[in-house]
Short mmCIF file of C-alpha atoms in Angstrom, two decimals:
data_model
loop_
_atom_site.label_atom_id
_atom_site.label_comp_id
_atom_site.label_asym_id
_atom_site.label_seq_id
_atom_site.Cartn_x
_atom_site.Cartn_y
_atom_site.Cartn_z
CA UNK A 79 16.24 -12.55 -2.02
CA UNK A 80 17.60 -15.14 -4.51
CA UNK A 81 20.15 -13.44 -5.07
CA UNK A 82 21.83 -12.90 -1.84
CA UNK A 83 19.79 -15.58 0.57
CA UNK A 84 18.55 -18.13 -1.93
CA UNK A 85 18.79 -20.74 1.08
CA UNK A 86 17.27 -18.11 3.30
CA UNK A 87 13.19 -20.07 1.46
CA UNK A 88 14.52 -23.60 2.97
CA UNK A 89 14.83 -22.12 6.86
CA UNK A 90 10.58 -23.60 6.78
CA UNK A 91 11.20 -27.75 7.52
CA UNK A 92 7.91 -27.98 6.10
CA UNK A 93 8.17 -26.60 2.84
CA UNK A 94 9.94 -30.22 1.87
CA UNK A 95 7.88 -31.17 2.51
CA UNK A 96 4.46 -30.73 0.42
CA UNK A 97 6.95 -32.14 -2.03
CA UNK A 98 7.10 -35.72 -0.57
CA UNK A 99 3.57 -35.81 0.38
CA UNK A 100 2.46 -34.96 -3.60
CA UNK A 101 4.63 -37.78 -5.46
CA UNK A 102 4.46 -40.11 -2.72
CA UNK A 103 0.06 -39.41 -3.90
CA UNK A 104 1.38 -39.47 -7.42
CA UNK A 105 3.22 -43.04 -6.94
CA UNK A 106 0.50 -44.47 -5.00
CA UNK A 107 -2.30 -43.60 -6.44
CA UNK A 108 -3.81 -42.15 -3.30
CA UNK A 109 -4.48 -39.60 -0.44
CA UNK A 110 -1.92 -39.80 2.22
CA UNK A 111 -4.09 -40.94 4.87
CA UNK A 112 -1.68 -41.90 8.01
CA UNK A 113 1.41 -38.78 8.95
CA UNK A 114 3.76 -41.41 7.51
CA UNK A 115 7.03 -38.14 8.09
CA UNK A 116 6.10 -38.21 11.46
CA UNK A 117 9.16 -40.43 13.49
CA UNK A 118 6.68 -40.25 16.45
CA UNK A 119 4.13 -42.12 15.44
CA UNK A 120 3.71 -42.54 11.36
CA UNK A 121 0.19 -44.18 12.04
CA UNK A 122 -1.57 -41.37 13.20
CA UNK A 123 -4.98 -40.41 11.94
CA UNK A 124 -3.87 -37.47 8.96
CA UNK A 125 -5.40 -35.62 6.33
CA UNK A 126 -4.03 -32.14 5.06
CA UNK A 127 -5.26 -29.63 4.06
CA UNK A 128 -2.94 -28.63 0.69
CA UNK A 129 -4.70 -31.85 -0.90
CA UNK A 130 -4.19 -30.05 -4.53
CA UNK A 131 -0.87 -27.95 -3.05
CA UNK A 132 1.42 -31.18 -2.40
CA UNK A 133 0.03 -32.60 -6.34
CA UNK A 134 0.78 -29.56 -7.61
CA UNK A 135 4.77 -29.04 -6.51
CA UNK A 136 4.96 -32.14 -6.50
CA UNK A 137 4.30 -32.13 -10.19
CA UNK A 138 6.41 -28.92 -11.21
CA UNK A 139 9.55 -30.75 -8.76
CA UNK A 140 9.81 -33.76 -11.53
CA UNK A 141 8.62 -31.67 -14.01
CA UNK A 142 12.26 -29.04 -13.51
CA UNK A 143 14.44 -32.32 -13.26
CA UNK A 144 13.66 -32.34 -8.73
CA UNK A 145 15.11 -28.87 -8.91
CA UNK A 146 13.83 -27.67 -5.64
CA UNK A 147 15.11 -23.89 -6.69
CA UNK A 148 13.44 -23.92 -9.53
CA UNK A 149 9.93 -23.78 -7.99
CA UNK A 150 11.29 -20.76 -5.86
CA UNK A 151 11.66 -18.66 -8.78
CA UNK A 152 7.96 -19.69 -10.50
CA UNK A 153 7.40 -18.82 -6.55
CA UNK A 154 8.51 -15.55 -6.78
CA UNK A 155 7.77 -13.98 -9.74
CA UNK A 156 4.44 -14.95 -9.73
CA UNK A 157 4.14 -13.14 -6.18
CA UNK A 158 5.61 -10.53 -7.16
CA UNK A 159 3.14 -10.52 -10.35
CA UNK A 160 0.21 -9.81 -8.16
CA UNK A 161 2.10 -7.37 -5.75
CA UNK A 162 2.75 -5.41 -9.07
CA UNK A 163 -0.57 -5.41 -10.28
CA UNK A 164 -1.76 -4.46 -7.27
CA UNK A 165 -0.10 -1.25 -7.10
CA UNK A 166 -0.64 -1.07 -10.63
CA UNK A 167 -4.63 -1.18 -9.43
CA UNK A 168 -4.31 1.50 -6.96
CA UNK A 169 -2.02 3.70 -8.38
CA UNK A 170 -4.63 3.84 -11.71
CA UNK A 171 -7.14 5.18 -8.55
CA UNK A 172 -5.39 7.78 -7.21
CA UNK A 173 -3.23 6.41 -4.79
CA UNK A 174 -0.26 8.37 -4.26
CA UNK A 175 3.32 7.54 -5.82
CA UNK A 176 6.11 7.08 -2.63
CA UNK A 177 3.38 5.98 -0.39
CA UNK A 178 2.45 2.89 -3.06
CA UNK A 179 5.91 1.62 -3.55
CA UNK A 180 7.07 2.17 -0.20
CA UNK A 181 3.71 -0.43 -0.24
CA UNK A 182 4.56 -3.31 -2.09
CA UNK A 183 8.37 -2.85 -1.08
CA UNK A 184 6.97 -3.94 2.41
CA UNK A 185 4.37 -6.65 1.10
CA UNK A 186 7.35 -8.29 -0.63
CA UNK A 187 9.40 -8.88 2.12
CA UNK A 188 6.05 -9.54 3.84
CA UNK A 189 5.09 -12.87 1.31
CA UNK A 190 9.23 -13.52 1.36
CA UNK A 191 8.59 -15.56 3.55
CA UNK A 192 6.17 -17.72 1.74
CA UNK A 193 8.08 -18.07 -1.84
CA UNK A 194 8.85 -21.01 -1.36
CA UNK A 195 6.67 -24.80 -1.91
CA UNK A 196 3.92 -23.21 0.13
CA UNK A 197 0.15 -23.38 -0.41
CA UNK A 198 -0.27 -19.67 0.45
CA UNK A 199 1.37 -19.23 -2.09
CA UNK A 200 -2.36 -20.04 -3.84
CA UNK A 201 -3.99 -17.48 -0.99
CA UNK A 202 -1.98 -15.05 -1.27
CA UNK A 203 -3.38 -15.02 -5.34
CA UNK A 204 -6.87 -16.29 -4.56
CA UNK A 205 -7.76 -13.90 -1.46
CA UNK A 206 -6.49 -10.94 -4.64
CA UNK A 207 -8.90 -12.77 -7.07
CA UNK A 208 -11.67 -12.72 -4.69
CA UNK A 209 -11.38 -8.77 -4.09
CA UNK A 210 -11.17 -8.58 -7.36
CA UNK A 211 -14.03 -9.93 -8.10
CA UNK A 212 -16.11 -7.53 -5.40
CA UNK A 213 -15.67 -4.97 -7.80
CA UNK A 214 -16.67 -5.80 -10.30
CA UNK A 215 -19.96 -5.29 -12.11
CA UNK A 216 -20.87 -8.67 -12.24
CA UNK A 217 -24.94 -10.45 -11.90
CA UNK A 218 -25.22 -13.21 -8.56
CA UNK A 219 -25.77 -15.84 -11.29
CA UNK A 220 -21.87 -15.26 -12.60
CA UNK A 221 -21.04 -13.72 -9.90
CA UNK A 222 -21.88 -17.04 -7.79
CA UNK A 223 -20.91 -20.26 -10.20
CA UNK A 224 -17.32 -17.79 -9.61
CA UNK A 225 -17.33 -18.35 -6.28
CA UNK A 226 -18.24 -21.74 -6.00
CA UNK A 227 -14.84 -22.26 -8.49
CA UNK A 228 -12.88 -20.23 -6.27
CA UNK A 229 -13.96 -21.58 -3.04
CA UNK A 230 -13.79 -25.33 -4.09
CA UNK A 231 -10.24 -24.62 -5.72
CA UNK A 232 -9.47 -22.87 -2.31
CA UNK A 233 -9.96 -25.42 0.17
CA UNK A 234 -7.94 -27.83 -0.93
CA UNK A 235 -4.76 -26.52 -1.88
CA UNK A 236 -5.06 -24.29 1.89
CA UNK A 237 -6.89 -24.11 4.79
CA UNK A 238 -7.15 -20.14 4.92
CA UNK A 239 -10.16 -19.81 2.56
CA UNK A 240 -11.80 -19.65 5.44
CA UNK A 241 -10.34 -15.43 5.45
CA UNK A 242 -12.43 -15.76 1.82
CA UNK A 243 -15.57 -16.11 3.42
CA UNK A 244 -15.74 -12.95 5.83
CA UNK A 245 -14.76 -10.72 2.38
CA UNK A 246 -17.90 -12.41 -0.02
CA UNK A 247 -20.34 -11.39 3.08
CA UNK A 248 -19.50 -8.08 2.76
CA UNK A 249 -20.05 -8.47 -0.77
CA UNK A 250 -22.94 -9.12 -0.65
CA UNK A 251 -24.26 -6.69 2.49
CA UNK A 252 -22.82 -3.74 -0.45
CA UNK A 253 -24.60 -4.92 -2.82
CA UNK A 254 -28.10 -5.94 -1.06
CA UNK A 255 -31.53 -4.33 -2.43
CA UNK A 256 -35.26 -4.29 -1.72
CA UNK A 257 -34.30 -7.04 0.87
CA UNK A 258 -33.32 -9.54 -1.84
CA UNK A 259 -32.44 -13.02 0.01
CA UNK A 260 -30.81 -13.56 -3.03
CA UNK A 261 -27.63 -11.34 -2.46
CA UNK A 262 -26.20 -13.81 -0.51
CA UNK A 263 -26.74 -16.62 -3.28
CA UNK A 264 -22.62 -16.37 -3.59
CA UNK A 265 -21.22 -16.57 -0.38
CA UNK A 266 -23.71 -19.48 -0.55
CA UNK A 267 -22.31 -21.26 -2.71
CA UNK A 268 -18.96 -19.97 -1.73
CA UNK A 269 -20.15 -22.15 1.37
CA UNK A 270 -20.98 -24.92 -0.16
CA UNK A 271 -18.19 -25.47 -2.39
CA UNK A 272 -15.97 -24.94 0.96
CA UNK A 273 -17.64 -28.01 2.06
CA UNK A 274 -16.36 -30.25 -1.65
CA UNK A 275 -13.21 -31.41 0.47
CA UNK A 276 -11.37 -34.83 1.96
CA UNK A 277 -12.69 -33.64 5.97
CA UNK A 278 -16.59 -32.86 4.47
CA UNK A 279 -18.74 -30.23 6.97
CA UNK A 280 -14.67 -31.44 9.34
CA UNK A 281 -12.91 -28.48 7.75
CA UNK A 282 -14.93 -26.01 10.42
CA UNK A 283 -14.35 -27.80 13.57
CA UNK A 284 -10.47 -29.14 11.70
CA UNK A 285 -10.20 -25.48 11.53
CA UNK A 286 -11.55 -25.02 15.23
CA UNK A 287 -10.03 -27.70 16.72
CA UNK A 288 -6.31 -26.07 15.57
CA UNK A 289 -6.49 -22.76 16.04
CA UNK A 290 -7.87 -23.70 20.04
CA UNK A 291 -5.14 -26.00 20.36
CA UNK A 292 -2.81 -25.20 23.68
CA UNK A 293 0.36 -25.45 21.26
CA UNK A 294 -1.72 -22.97 19.26
CA UNK A 295 -2.72 -20.53 20.72
CA UNK A 296 -0.75 -18.04 22.05
CA UNK A 297 2.03 -19.94 22.53
CA UNK A 298 2.92 -21.76 19.67
CA UNK A 299 5.51 -20.41 16.77
CA UNK A 300 2.76 -20.36 14.70
CA UNK A 301 0.80 -17.30 16.57
CA UNK A 302 4.07 -15.51 17.92
CA UNK A 303 6.35 -14.26 14.51
CA UNK A 304 4.85 -10.32 16.10
CA UNK A 305 8.55 -11.24 18.18
CA UNK A 306 9.98 -11.12 14.99
CA UNK A 307 11.64 -15.21 16.17
CA UNK A 308 11.43 -15.94 11.68
CA UNK A 309 13.29 -11.32 10.92
CA UNK A 310 11.87 -9.16 9.53
CA UNK A 311 8.94 -11.17 7.24
CA UNK A 312 7.78 -11.33 9.79
#
C-alpha cells in the first residue's frame, strides 16, 4: 500500500492535526486549552485526549526533517510487526496455516486506515500488550504495577484506554481464587491510572458525552464505517 497508494494515508484530515498540535505545544511549552485549529471558533475550550501522541508525532516529524512519509513508514512497519507477532503466536498454539494467513491479510487491510500519524496506532499495540500479559503467570503485585504503567500511558495516548478495562476485568475473574478481592487489584490499578490525564475523572464523562452525541452515535461518519465510506479498510 505504501508503494501503490502512498497518498491514501493522507485521506483523513485529522492526521496532520496531531503534528500541528504537537509542534504548538513543543514551541509554546504548554498544553492546548483552546481549539485554535477550528475555523468556526478558535477560542472554544479544548483538551486533547491524545496529548502524548501529539508530542510523539511532532517529535518524529521534526526528527525526520519534516518528512511526513517517514512517520507513515514507521507506523506501517510497527503495526505490521505487531500483527505478524500475533500471527506467529497463533501458529505456535496450533492455528491452521491458511486461516492464520487469511486473518493476517484482513487485519493488515483493516488497520491500514490508521497507518499514519494517528493515535490509534498506540491503541493497537497497548491493547495487544494487555492481552499478552493476561496470559503470563505474573504475581498480583507485578500485574497491578504493569497495568498501572500501561493505562497511565494509554489514557494520554488515546481515549480508547477504556477498551482495555473490560479485558482486565475478565482476566481478574479468571484468576479469582478463594473469593479473595486481591484478584481485582490489577483492575483497580488500571482504573486509578486512567484518572491520570488532563481531565482527571472527567475522562469517563467526556467519553460518554462524545459517544452519546447525536452527531456521533448512529448518525455521524465517526460511527458509519459499515457503509464502507472509507473502502475495504472499513
